[in-house]
CSV table of C-alpha atoms and ligand atoms in Angstrom, one decimal:
chain,number,residue,atom,x,y,z
A,1,MET,CA,19.3,-22.5,-16.2
A,2,SER,CA,21.5,-21.5,-13.2
A,3,ASN,CA,20.0,-22.1,-9.8
A,4,ASP,CA,21.0,-18.7,-8.5
A,5,PHE,CA,17.3,-17.8,-8.1
A,6,PHE,CA,16.0,-20.6,-6.1
A,7,ILE,CA,17.2,-22.2,-2.9
A,8,GLY,CA,14.6,-24.9,-2.4
A,9,THR,CA,14.6,-28.3,-4.0
A,10,ARG,CA,12.8,-27.3,-7.2
A,11,GLU,CA,12.4,-24.4,-9.6
A,12,TYR,CA,8.8,-23.1,-9.9
A,13,PHE,CA,9.3,-20.8,-12.8
A,14,PRO,CA,11.5,-22.9,-15.2
A,15,GLY,CA,12.9,-21.3,-18.3
A,16,LEU,CA,12.9,-17.8,-16.8
A,17,GLY,CA,15.9,-16.0,-15.4
A,18,ARG,CA,16.2,-12.5,-14.0
A,19,ILE,CA,13.8,-10.1,-15.9
A,20,PRO,CA,16.0,-7.8,-17.9
A,21,PHE,CA,15.6,-4.1,-18.7
A,22,GLU,CA,15.4,-3.8,-22.5
A,23,GLY,CA,13.9,-0.3,-23.0
A,24,ILE,CA,11.0,0.9,-25.0
A,25,GLY,CA,12.3,-0.5,-28.3
A,26,SER,CA,11.8,-4.1,-27.0
A,27,ASP,CA,8.6,-6.1,-27.7
A,28,ASN,CA,9.7,-8.9,-25.3
A,29,PRO,CA,6.8,-9.2,-22.8
A,30,LEU,CA,9.2,-10.6,-20.2
A,31,ALA,CA,11.4,-7.5,-20.1
A,32,PHE,CA,11.1,-4.1,-18.5
A,33,LYS,CA,10.6,-1.2,-20.9
A,34,HIS,CA,10.9,1.6,-18.3
A,35,TYR,CA,12.0,0.2,-15.0
A,36,ASP,CA,15.8,0.3,-15.0
A,37,ALA,CA,16.6,-0.3,-11.4
A,38,GLY,CA,20.0,1.5,-11.3
A,39,LYS,CA,19.0,4.5,-13.5
A,40,ARG,CA,19.3,7.8,-11.6
A,41,ILE,CA,16.3,10.1,-11.3
A,42,GLY,CA,17.5,13.1,-9.4
A,43,GLU,CA,19.3,12.1,-6.3
A,44,LYS,CA,18.3,8.4,-6.2
A,45,THR,CA,18.1,5.4,-8.4
A,46,MET,CA,14.7,4.1,-9.6
A,47,ALA,CA,15.0,1.2,-7.2
A,48,GLU,CA,15.6,3.6,-4.3
A,49,HIS,CA,12.7,5.8,-5.3
A,50,LEU,CA,10.1,3.1,-5.9
A,51,ARG,CA,11.0,0.4,-3.3
A,52,PHE,CA,8.7,-2.2,-4.9
A,53,ALA,CA,7.2,-5.0,-2.9
A,54,VAL,CA,5.3,-8.1,-4.0
A,55,CYS,CA,2.4,-9.2,-1.8
A,56,TYR,CA,2.3,-12.8,-0.7
A,57,TRP,CA,-1.4,-13.2,-0.6
A,58,HIS,CA,-2.6,-12.3,-4.1
A,59,SER,CA,0.2,-13.9,-5.9
A,60,PHE,CA,0.9,-17.1,-3.9
A,61,CYS,CA,-2.2,-17.8,-1.8
A,62,ASN,CA,-5.0,-17.0,-4.2
A,63,ALA,CA,-6.2,-19.4,-6.9
A,64,GLY,CA,-8.7,-16.9,-8.3
A,65,HIS,CA,-11.9,-17.8,-6.5
A,66,ASP,CA,-14.8,-15.3,-6.6
A,67,PRO,CA,-18.3,-15.3,-5.1
A,68,PHE,CA,-19.5,-17.3,-8.1
A,69,GLY,CA,-16.9,-20.0,-8.3
A,70,PRO,CA,-13.7,-21.6,-7.0
A,71,GLY,CA,-10.2,-20.9,-8.0
A,72,THR,CA,-9.2,-21.4,-11.6
A,73,ARG,CA,-5.4,-21.8,-11.1
A,74,ALA,CA,-3.5,-24.9,-10.1
A,75,TYR,CA,-0.1,-23.5,-9.2
A,76,PRO,CA,2.6,-26.1,-8.6
A,77,TRP,CA,3.2,-24.9,-5.1
A,78,ASP,CA,-0.3,-25.8,-4.2
A,79,ALA,CA,0.3,-29.5,-4.9
A,80,PRO,CA,1.7,-30.8,-1.5
A,81,ALA,CA,-0.9,-32.7,0.5
A,82,THR,CA,-0.5,-31.0,3.8
A,83,ALA,CA,-1.0,-27.3,4.7
A,84,MET,CA,2.5,-27.1,6.0
A,85,GLY,CA,3.9,-28.8,2.9
A,86,ARG,CA,2.1,-26.1,0.8
A,87,ALA,CA,3.4,-23.3,3.0
A,88,GLU,CA,7.0,-24.6,2.6
A,89,ALA,CA,6.6,-24.9,-1.2
A,90,ARG,CA,5.0,-21.5,-1.4
A,91,VAL,CA,7.9,-19.8,0.4
A,92,ASP,CA,10.3,-21.3,-2.1
A,93,ALA,CA,8.2,-20.3,-5.1
A,94,ALA,CA,7.7,-16.8,-3.7
A,95,PHE,CA,11.4,-16.1,-3.1
A,96,GLU,CA,12.3,-17.5,-6.5
A,97,PHE,CA,9.7,-15.1,-8.0
A,98,PHE,CA,10.9,-12.1,-6.0
A,99,SER,CA,14.5,-12.7,-7.1
A,100,LYS,CA,13.7,-13.3,-10.8
A,101,LEU,CA,11.5,-10.2,-10.9
A,102,GLY,CA,14.2,-8.1,-9.1
A,103,VAL,CA,12.0,-6.6,-6.4
A,104,PRO,CA,13.7,-5.6,-3.2
A,105,TYR,CA,10.8,-6.2,-0.8
A,106,TYR,CA,7.7,-8.4,-0.1
A,107,CYS,CA,4.8,-8.2,2.4
A,108,PHE,CA,2.7,-10.9,4.1
A,109,HIS,CA,-0.1,-11.6,6.5
A,110,ASP,CA,0.7,-14.2,9.3
A,111,ILE,CA,-1.6,-16.8,7.7
A,112,ASP,CA,-0.4,-16.3,4.2
A,113,LEU,CA,3.0,-17.4,5.3
A,114,ALA,CA,2.0,-20.2,7.8
A,115,PRO,CA,-1.0,-22.4,8.2
A,116,ASP,CA,-3.7,-21.0,10.6
A,117,ALA,CA,-4.8,-23.1,13.6
A,118,SER,CA,-7.5,-22.6,16.2
A,119,ASP,CA,-5.1,-23.8,18.9
A,120,VAL,CA,-3.0,-20.7,19.9
A,121,GLY,CA,0.1,-22.8,20.6
A,122,GLU,CA,-0.1,-24.6,17.2
A,123,TYR,CA,-0.7,-21.3,15.4
A,124,GLU,CA,2.4,-19.7,17.0
A,125,ARG,CA,4.5,-22.8,16.3
A,126,ASN,CA,3.5,-22.8,12.6
A,127,LEU,CA,4.3,-19.2,12.2
A,128,ARG,CA,7.7,-19.5,14.0
A,129,HIS,CA,8.6,-22.4,11.7
A,130,MET,CA,7.8,-20.5,8.6
A,131,VAL,CA,9.4,-17.3,9.8
A,132,ALA,CA,12.7,-19.3,10.2
A,133,LEU,CA,12.4,-20.5,6.6
A,134,ALA,CA,11.6,-17.0,5.3
A,135,LYS,CA,14.6,-15.6,7.2
A,136,GLU,CA,16.9,-18.1,5.5
A,137,ARG,CA,15.5,-17.2,2.1
A,138,GLN,CA,15.8,-13.5,2.8
A,139,GLN,CA,19.4,-14.0,3.7
A,140,ALA,CA,20.1,-16.1,0.6
A,141,THR,CA,18.4,-13.7,-1.9
A,142,GLY,CA,18.8,-10.3,-0.2
A,143,VAL,CA,15.0,-9.7,-0.5
A,144,LYS,CA,13.7,-7.8,2.5
A,145,LEU,CA,10.4,-7.4,4.3
A,146,LEU,CA,8.6,-4.1,3.7
A,147,TRP,CA,5.8,-5.0,6.1
A,148,GLY,CA,4.1,-7.7,8.0
A,149,THR,CA,0.5,-7.8,9.2
A,150,ALA,CA,-2.1,-10.1,10.8
A,151,ASN,CA,-5.1,-11.3,9.0
A,152,LEU,CA,-7.9,-10.4,11.4
A,153,PHE,CA,-10.8,-10.6,8.9
A,154,SER,CA,-10.9,-14.1,7.2
A,155,HIS,CA,-11.6,-16.4,10.2
A,156,PRO,CA,-15.4,-16.5,11.1
A,157,ARG,CA,-14.5,-15.5,14.7
A,158,TYR,CA,-13.9,-12.0,13.3
A,159,MET,CA,-17.2,-11.6,11.6
A,160,ASN,CA,-18.2,-8.8,14.0
A,161,GLY,CA,-14.8,-7.2,14.0
A,162,ALA,CA,-11.4,-7.9,15.7
A,163,SER,CA,-10.3,-5.1,18.0
A,164,THR,CA,-13.8,-3.5,17.6
A,165,ASN,CA,-15.7,-6.8,18.3
A,166,PRO,CA,-18.5,-6.4,20.9
A,167,ASP,CA,-17.2,-9.6,22.5
A,168,PHE,CA,-14.0,-9.1,24.6
A,169,ALA,CA,-13.0,-12.7,24.0
A,170,VAL,CA,-12.6,-12.0,20.3
A,171,VAL,CA,-10.6,-8.8,21.0
A,172,ALA,CA,-8.2,-10.9,23.1
A,173,ARG,CA,-8.0,-13.6,20.4
A,174,ALA,CA,-7.0,-10.9,17.9
A,175,ALA,CA,-4.2,-10.0,20.2
A,176,VAL,CA,-2.7,-13.5,19.7
A,177,GLN,CA,-2.3,-12.8,16.0
A,178,VAL,CA,-1.1,-9.2,16.3
A,179,LYS,CA,1.5,-10.2,18.9
A,180,ALA,CA,2.8,-13.1,16.8
A,181,ALA,CA,2.8,-11.0,13.6
A,182,LEU,CA,4.7,-8.2,15.3
A,183,GLU,CA,7.3,-10.8,16.5
A,184,ALA,CA,7.5,-12.2,13.0
A,185,THR,CA,8.0,-8.8,11.6
A,186,VAL,CA,10.8,-8.0,14.0
A,187,GLU,CA,12.5,-11.3,13.5
A,188,LEU,CA,12.5,-10.7,9.7
A,189,GLY,CA,13.7,-7.1,10.0
A,190,GLY,CA,10.4,-5.7,8.6
A,191,GLU,CA,10.6,-2.0,8.1
A,192,ASN,CA,6.8,-1.3,8.7
A,193,TYR,CA,3.8,-3.0,10.3
A,194,VAL,CA,0.4,-2.6,8.8
A,195,PHE,CA,-3.1,-2.6,10.2
A,196,TRP,CA,-5.9,-3.0,7.7
A,197,GLY,CA,-9.1,-3.0,9.6
A,198,GLY,CA,-11.0,-5.4,7.4
A,199,ARG,CA,-14.0,-6.0,9.6
A,200,GLU,CA,-13.5,-3.1,12.0
A,201,GLY,CA,-16.8,-1.4,11.2
A,202,TYR,CA,-20.4,-2.3,11.2
A,203,ALA,CA,-23.2,-3.8,9.2
A,204,SER,CA,-25.9,-2.0,11.1
A,205,LEU,CA,-25.8,1.0,13.5
A,206,HIS,CA,-29.0,-0.4,15.2
A,207,ASN,CA,-26.8,-3.0,17.1
A,208,THR,CA,-23.6,-1.0,17.2
A,209,ASP,CA,-22.1,1.3,19.9
A,210,MET,CA,-19.7,3.1,17.5
A,211,LYS,CA,-18.2,5.3,20.1
A,212,ARG,CA,-17.3,2.4,22.3
A,213,GLU,CA,-15.9,0.3,19.4
A,214,LEU,CA,-13.7,3.2,18.2
A,215,ALA,CA,-12.4,3.6,21.8
A,216,HIS,CA,-11.5,-0.1,21.8
A,217,MET,CA,-9.7,0.2,18.5
A,218,GLY,CA,-7.6,3.1,19.9
A,219,ARG,CA,-6.8,1.1,23.0
A,220,PHE,CA,-5.8,-2.0,21.0
A,221,LEU,CA,-3.6,-0.1,18.6
A,222,THR,CA,-1.9,1.6,21.6
A,223,MET,CA,-1.2,-1.8,23.2
A,224,ALA,CA,0.2,-3.1,19.8
A,225,ARG,CA,2.4,0.0,19.5
A,226,ASP,CA,3.7,-0.5,23.1
A,227,TYR,CA,4.3,-4.2,22.6
A,228,GLY,CA,6.1,-3.6,19.2
A,229,ARG,CA,8.4,-1.0,20.7
A,230,SER,CA,9.1,-3.3,23.7
A,231,ILE,CA,10.4,-6.0,21.4
A,232,GLY,CA,12.6,-3.7,19.3
A,233,PHE,CA,10.3,-2.8,16.4
A,234,ASP,CA,11.6,0.6,15.4
A,235,GLY,CA,9.8,0.8,12.1
A,236,VAL,CA,6.6,2.6,11.2
A,237,PHE,CA,3.1,1.4,12.1
A,238,LEU,CA,0.7,1.9,9.2
A,239,ILE,CA,-3.1,2.1,9.0
A,240,GLU,CA,-4.6,1.3,5.6
A,241,PRO,CA,-7.8,3.2,5.1
A,242,LYS,CA,-10.7,1.6,3.2
A,243,PRO,CA,-14.3,2.8,3.4
A,244,MET,CA,-16.3,-0.4,2.8
A,245,GLU,CA,-16.0,-4.0,1.7
A,246,PRO,CA,-16.2,-6.3,3.5
A,247,MET,CA,-18.2,-4.2,6.0
A,248,LYS,CA,-21.0,-1.8,5.0
A,249,HIS,CA,-19.0,0.9,6.8
A,250,GLN,CA,-15.4,0.6,7.9
A,251,TYR,CA,-14.0,2.9,10.6
A,252,ASP,CA,-10.8,3.6,8.7
A,253,PHE,CA,-12.9,5.2,6.0
A,254,ASP,CA,-10.3,7.4,4.2
A,255,SER,CA,-7.1,9.4,4.8
A,256,ALA,CA,-8.9,12.3,6.5
A,257,THR,CA,-10.8,10.0,8.9
A,258,VAL,CA,-7.6,8.1,9.9
A,259,VAL,CA,-5.5,11.2,10.4
A,260,GLY,CA,-8.2,12.5,12.8
A,261,PHE,CA,-8.4,9.1,14.6
A,262,LEU,CA,-4.6,8.9,15.0
A,263,ARG,CA,-4.4,12.4,16.4
A,264,GLU,CA,-7.3,11.8,18.7
A,265,HIS,CA,-5.7,8.7,20.2
A,266,GLY,CA,-2.1,10.2,20.4
A,267,LEU,CA,-0.8,7.7,17.9
A,268,ASP,CA,0.4,10.1,15.2
A,269,GLN,CA,4.0,9.9,16.3
A,270,ASP,CA,4.2,6.1,15.6
A,271,PHE,CA,1.6,5.5,12.9
A,272,LYS,CA,1.4,6.7,9.4
A,273,LEU,CA,-1.0,5.7,6.5
A,274,ASN,CA,-0.7,3.1,3.8
A,275,ILE,CA,-2.8,4.4,0.9
A,276,GLU,CA,-4.2,1.9,-1.5
A,277,ALA,CA,-5.4,3.3,-4.9
A,278,ASN,CA,-8.6,1.1,-5.1
A,279,HIS,CA,-9.5,2.0,-1.5
A,280,ALA,CA,-9.2,5.7,-2.2
A,281,THR,CA,-11.5,5.4,-5.2
A,282,LEU,CA,-14.1,3.3,-3.2
A,283,SER,CA,-14.3,6.2,-0.7
A,284,GLY,CA,-15.3,8.5,-3.5
A,285,HIS,CA,-11.9,10.2,-3.9
A,286,THR,CA,-9.1,9.9,-6.3
A,287,PHE,CA,-5.9,8.0,-5.4
A,288,GLU,CA,-4.1,11.3,-5.7
A,289,HIS,CA,-6.5,12.9,-3.3
A,290,ASP,CA,-6.0,10.4,-0.5
A,291,LEU,CA,-2.2,10.5,-1.0
A,292,GLN,CA,-2.2,14.3,-0.8
A,293,VAL,CA,-4.4,14.4,2.4
A,294,ALA,CA,-2.0,11.9,4.1
A,295,SER,CA,1.1,13.7,2.9
A,296,ASP,CA,-0.2,17.1,3.9
A,297,ALA,CA,-0.6,15.7,7.5
A,298,GLY,CA,3.0,14.5,7.4
A,299,LEU,CA,1.5,10.9,7.6
A,300,LEU,CA,2.0,9.4,4.1
A,301,GLY,CA,4.0,6.3,5.0
A,302,SER,CA,3.5,3.7,2.2
A,303,ILE,CA,1.4,2.8,-0.8
A,304,ASP,CA,-0.6,-0.3,-1.9
A,305,ALA,CA,-0.2,0.1,-5.6
A,306,ASN,CA,-3.2,-1.2,-7.6
A,307,ARG,CA,-6.2,0.2,-9.5
A,308,GLY,CA,-10.0,-0.3,-9.5
A,309,ASN,CA,-12.3,-0.6,-12.4
A,310,PRO,CA,-14.3,2.4,-13.2
A,311,GLN,CA,-17.4,0.3,-14.0
A,312,ASN,CA,-17.4,-1.6,-10.7
A,313,GLY,CA,-18.0,-0.3,-7.2
A,314,TRP,CA,-15.9,-2.9,-5.5
A,315,ASP,CA,-12.2,-3.6,-4.8
A,316,THR,CA,-11.0,-5.3,-8.0
A,317,ASP,CA,-7.3,-5.0,-7.0
A,318,GLN,CA,-6.0,-4.8,-10.6
A,319,PHE,CA,-2.4,-4.1,-11.4
A,320,PRO,CA,-1.7,-0.4,-12.0
A,321,VAL,CA,-1.2,0.4,-15.6
A,322,ASP,CA,-2.8,3.9,-15.9
A,323,LEU,CA,0.1,6.3,-16.4
A,324,TYR,CA,-2.0,9.3,-15.5
A,325,ASP,CA,-2.5,7.8,-12.1
A,326,THR,CA,1.1,6.9,-11.5
A,327,VAL,CA,2.4,10.3,-12.5
A,328,ALA,CA,-0.1,11.9,-10.1
A,329,ALA,CA,0.9,9.5,-7.3
A,330,MET,CA,4.6,10.1,-7.9
A,331,LEU,CA,4.1,13.9,-7.8
A,332,VAL,CA,2.8,13.5,-4.2
A,333,VAL,CA,5.6,11.1,-3.3
A,334,LEU,CA,8.4,13.2,-4.8
A,335,ARG,CA,7.1,16.5,-3.3
A,336,GLN,CA,7.3,14.9,0.2
A,337,GLY,CA,10.8,13.6,-0.4
A,338,GLY,CA,10.0,9.9,-0.9
A,339,LEU,CA,8.3,7.1,0.9
A,340,GLN,CA,11.1,5.5,2.8
A,341,PRO,CA,10.8,3.4,4.9
A,342,GLY,CA,7.6,2.7,3.1
A,343,GLY,CA,7.4,1.5,-0.5
A,344,LEU,CA,5.1,0.5,-3.4
A,345,ASN,CA,3.5,-2.8,-2.6
A,346,PHE,CA,1.6,-4.4,-5.4
A,347,ASP,CA,-1.6,-5.3,-3.6
A,348,ALA,CA,-3.0,-6.6,-6.9
A,349,LYS,CA,-4.0,-9.8,-8.4
A,350,VAL,CA,-4.0,-11.3,-11.9
A,351,ARG,CA,-7.5,-11.8,-13.3
A,352,ARG,CA,-9.3,-15.1,-12.6
A,353,GLU,CA,-8.9,-15.9,-16.3
A,354,SER,CA,-5.1,-15.4,-16.1
A,355,THR,CA,-4.0,-18.9,-15.2
A,356,ASP,CA,-0.3,-19.3,-16.2
A,357,PRO,CA,2.3,-18.9,-13.6
A,358,GLN,CA,4.0,-16.6,-16.1
A,359,ASP,CA,1.1,-14.1,-15.9
A,360,LEU,CA,2.4,-13.2,-12.4
A,361,PHE,CA,5.5,-11.9,-14.0
A,362,LEU,CA,3.7,-10.1,-16.8
A,363,ALA,CA,1.4,-8.3,-14.3
A,364,HIS,CA,4.2,-7.2,-12.1
A,365,ILE,CA,6.4,-6.0,-15.0
A,366,GLY,CA,3.5,-3.9,-16.2
A,367,GLY,CA,3.0,-2.3,-12.8
A,368,MET,CA,6.7,-1.7,-12.3
A,369,ASP,CA,7.0,-0.1,-15.7
A,370,ALA,CA,3.9,2.1,-15.1
A,371,PHE,CA,5.4,3.4,-11.8
A,372,ALA,CA,8.9,3.8,-13.3
A,373,ARG,CA,7.4,6.0,-16.1
A,374,GLY,CA,5.3,7.8,-13.6
A,375,LEU,CA,8.4,8.6,-11.6
A,376,GLU,CA,10.3,9.9,-14.7
A,377,VAL,CA,7.4,12.1,-15.8
A,378,ALA,CA,6.7,13.4,-12.3
A,379,HIS,CA,10.3,14.2,-11.7
A,380,ALA,CA,10.5,16.1,-15.1
A,381,LEU,CA,7.3,18.0,-14.3
A,382,LEU,CA,8.7,19.1,-10.9
A,383,THR,CA,12.2,20.0,-12.0
A,384,ALA,CA,12.0,21.0,-15.7
A,385,SER,CA,8.4,22.3,-16.3
A,386,PRO,CA,6.8,25.5,-15.2
A,387,MET,CA,4.2,23.6,-13.1
A,388,GLU,CA,5.5,24.3,-9.6
A,389,GLY,CA,6.1,27.9,-10.4
A,390,TRP,CA,2.6,28.4,-11.8
A,391,ARG,CA,1.1,26.8,-8.7
A,392,GLN,CA,3.2,28.9,-6.4
A,393,ARG,CA,2.3,32.1,-8.2
A,394,ARG,CA,-1.4,31.3,-7.8
A,395,TYR,CA,-0.8,32.0,-4.1
A,396,ALA,CA,1.6,34.9,-4.5
A,397,SER,CA,-0.8,37.4,-2.8
A,398,PHE,CA,0.0,35.6,0.5
A,399,ASP,CA,3.7,35.9,0.1
A,400,GLN,CA,4.0,39.5,1.5
A,401,GLY,CA,2.0,42.4,2.9
A,402,ALA,CA,-1.5,41.9,4.2
A,403,GLY,CA,-1.7,38.3,2.8
A,404,ARG,CA,1.4,37.3,4.8
A,405,ASP,CA,0.0,39.0,7.9
A,406,PHE,CA,-3.2,36.9,7.4
A,407,GLU,CA,-1.2,33.6,7.1
A,408,ASP,CA,0.9,34.4,10.1
A,409,GLY,CA,-2.1,35.3,12.3
A,410,ARG,CA,-1.3,39.0,12.6
A,411,SER,CA,-4.6,40.3,11.3
A,412,THR,CA,-8.2,40.2,12.4
A,413,LEU,CA,-11.5,39.7,10.5
A,414,ALA,CA,-12.1,43.5,10.9
A,415,ASP,CA,-8.7,44.2,9.3
A,416,LEU,CA,-9.7,42.1,6.3
A,417,ARG,CA,-13.0,43.9,6.0
A,418,ASP,CA,-11.2,47.3,5.9
A,419,LEU,CA,-8.8,46.1,3.2
A,420,ALA,CA,-11.5,44.8,1.1
A,421,ALA,CA,-13.6,47.9,1.4
A,422,GLN,CA,-10.6,50.0,0.2
A,423,ALA,CA,-9.6,47.6,-2.6
A,424,GLY,CA,-12.9,47.2,-4.3
A,425,GLU,CA,-14.1,44.1,-6.2
A,426,PRO,CA,-11.2,41.5,-6.6
A,427,LYS,CA,-9.9,41.1,-10.1
A,428,GLN,CA,-11.0,37.8,-11.7
A,429,ARG,CA,-8.1,35.3,-12.0
A,430,SER,CA,-8.4,32.2,-14.1
A,431,GLY,CA,-7.6,28.8,-12.5
A,432,ARG,CA,-6.1,27.7,-15.8
A,433,GLN,CA,-6.8,24.0,-15.1
A,434,GLU,CA,-6.5,23.2,-18.8
A,435,VAL,CA,-2.9,24.5,-19.1
A,436,TYR,CA,-1.9,22.2,-16.3
A,437,GLU,CA,-3.6,19.3,-18.0
A,438,ASN,CA,-1.9,20.0,-21.3
A,439,LEU,CA,1.4,20.2,-19.6
A,440,PHE,CA,0.8,16.9,-17.9
A,441,ASN,CA,0.2,15.2,-21.3
A,442,GLN,CA,3.1,17.1,-23.0
A,443,TYR,CA,5.5,15.6,-20.4
A,444,LEU,CA,3.8,12.2,-20.5
A,445,LEU,CA,4.2,11.9,-24.2
A,446,ARG,CA,7.6,13.2,-24.8
B,501,LIG,C1,-7.7,-5.5,1.4
B,501,LIG,C2,-6.3,-5.1,1.5
B,501,LIG,C3,-5.4,-5.9,2.4
B,501,LIG,C4,-4.4,-5.2,3.1
B,501,LIG,C5,-3.6,-6.0,4.1
B,501,LIG,O1,-8.5,-4.7,0.6
B,501,LIG,O2,-5.9,-4.1,0.9
B,501,LIG,O3,-4.9,-6.9,1.6
B,501,LIG,O4,-3.5,-4.5,2.3
B,501,LIG,O5,-4.4,-6.6,5.0
B,502,LIG,CO1,-4.0,-3.3,0.7
């Protein structure tokens, strides 16, 4: 096996080279059936449309623990005796994986990449050391950073929130990590920076001044924006909505809530939304709905690609395999002209029972194929099917005359009343949902 794919001292996925594209005739589990990076779909290649990223935390920092038991996996990069030894092994394993899989991007939290420390200086030194190693590996492999973020939810100090904590000392401590993670993101050429407000919410309103906490969050994000811009971050800041879990209620509930928050705090020029499928479904919406709300506001920035489990009301972070969902998502993405500089980050984990290192490849191959096929079908629906025309014609009565005047603000409520009085009862028009559903399946299956 050539060592083109690893630059450390050992190979973590021996026996595996670059995952090839073999097409739908292949039964090779370790080959792509639909994702053909260089294939052109419209103006761009699949790789340019999809901008896949692997997340560091689920694939390299998570041994599969759940509330009922410890991790089940003993990955070779977890073997070194010290935390720094494990971090150094992990960065080698991760970059070998990214290269063999053929993804252009990755994402991390500060303390996925480097060991955490209570001492601020030690934490900062750890992160700087690991950022230097990651930078070397980025240069050696060509893999780039889609986004960085700070983990402001795992450490017990954040149990009452980070920027929304009722104790200012904790808010200030959160700034240590956000400042360092922004610096790391800039150093690594990250194209976006994410805020997921894990514990920004409440467990009980009895002890919570929600108005004050939300004002603090607005203040904190403004400071982060200003600091990021001052050190040369010219990418997009992203907020990732989620309604609950770990908190009973989280402030970044869903797309609509975050759009309102960003506008209220004057942050909508610098921030967009990172929509995660399983978060959208937890908030009682579909993935497609939250994508569309963000996109309609001009604020759909990036996607955390995963799926939930219809039986469970929690965040199962499964790999996306449902083609119906990926087609629907890619319709929103294509209609807005793409995600760039955002991408599709697999915020997804293999199941606790999936214990072979190879399972990481199988899971990502499935997710990439599902989105590649979603892209092809969505593109065909938009460019070759009657769907867009049907949808436009549903609104044709607003294209001219009194309907146009209404849209352009040239008529009054009294004008509408007079028109209706003259026209009589409106003719019934079918919504024809079924014909759209049939068209969707027709294009999926052909
Ligand atoms: C948690 C989640 C996070 C964010 C980054 O549900 O999605 O991993 O994506 O903090
Ligand atoms: Co996420």
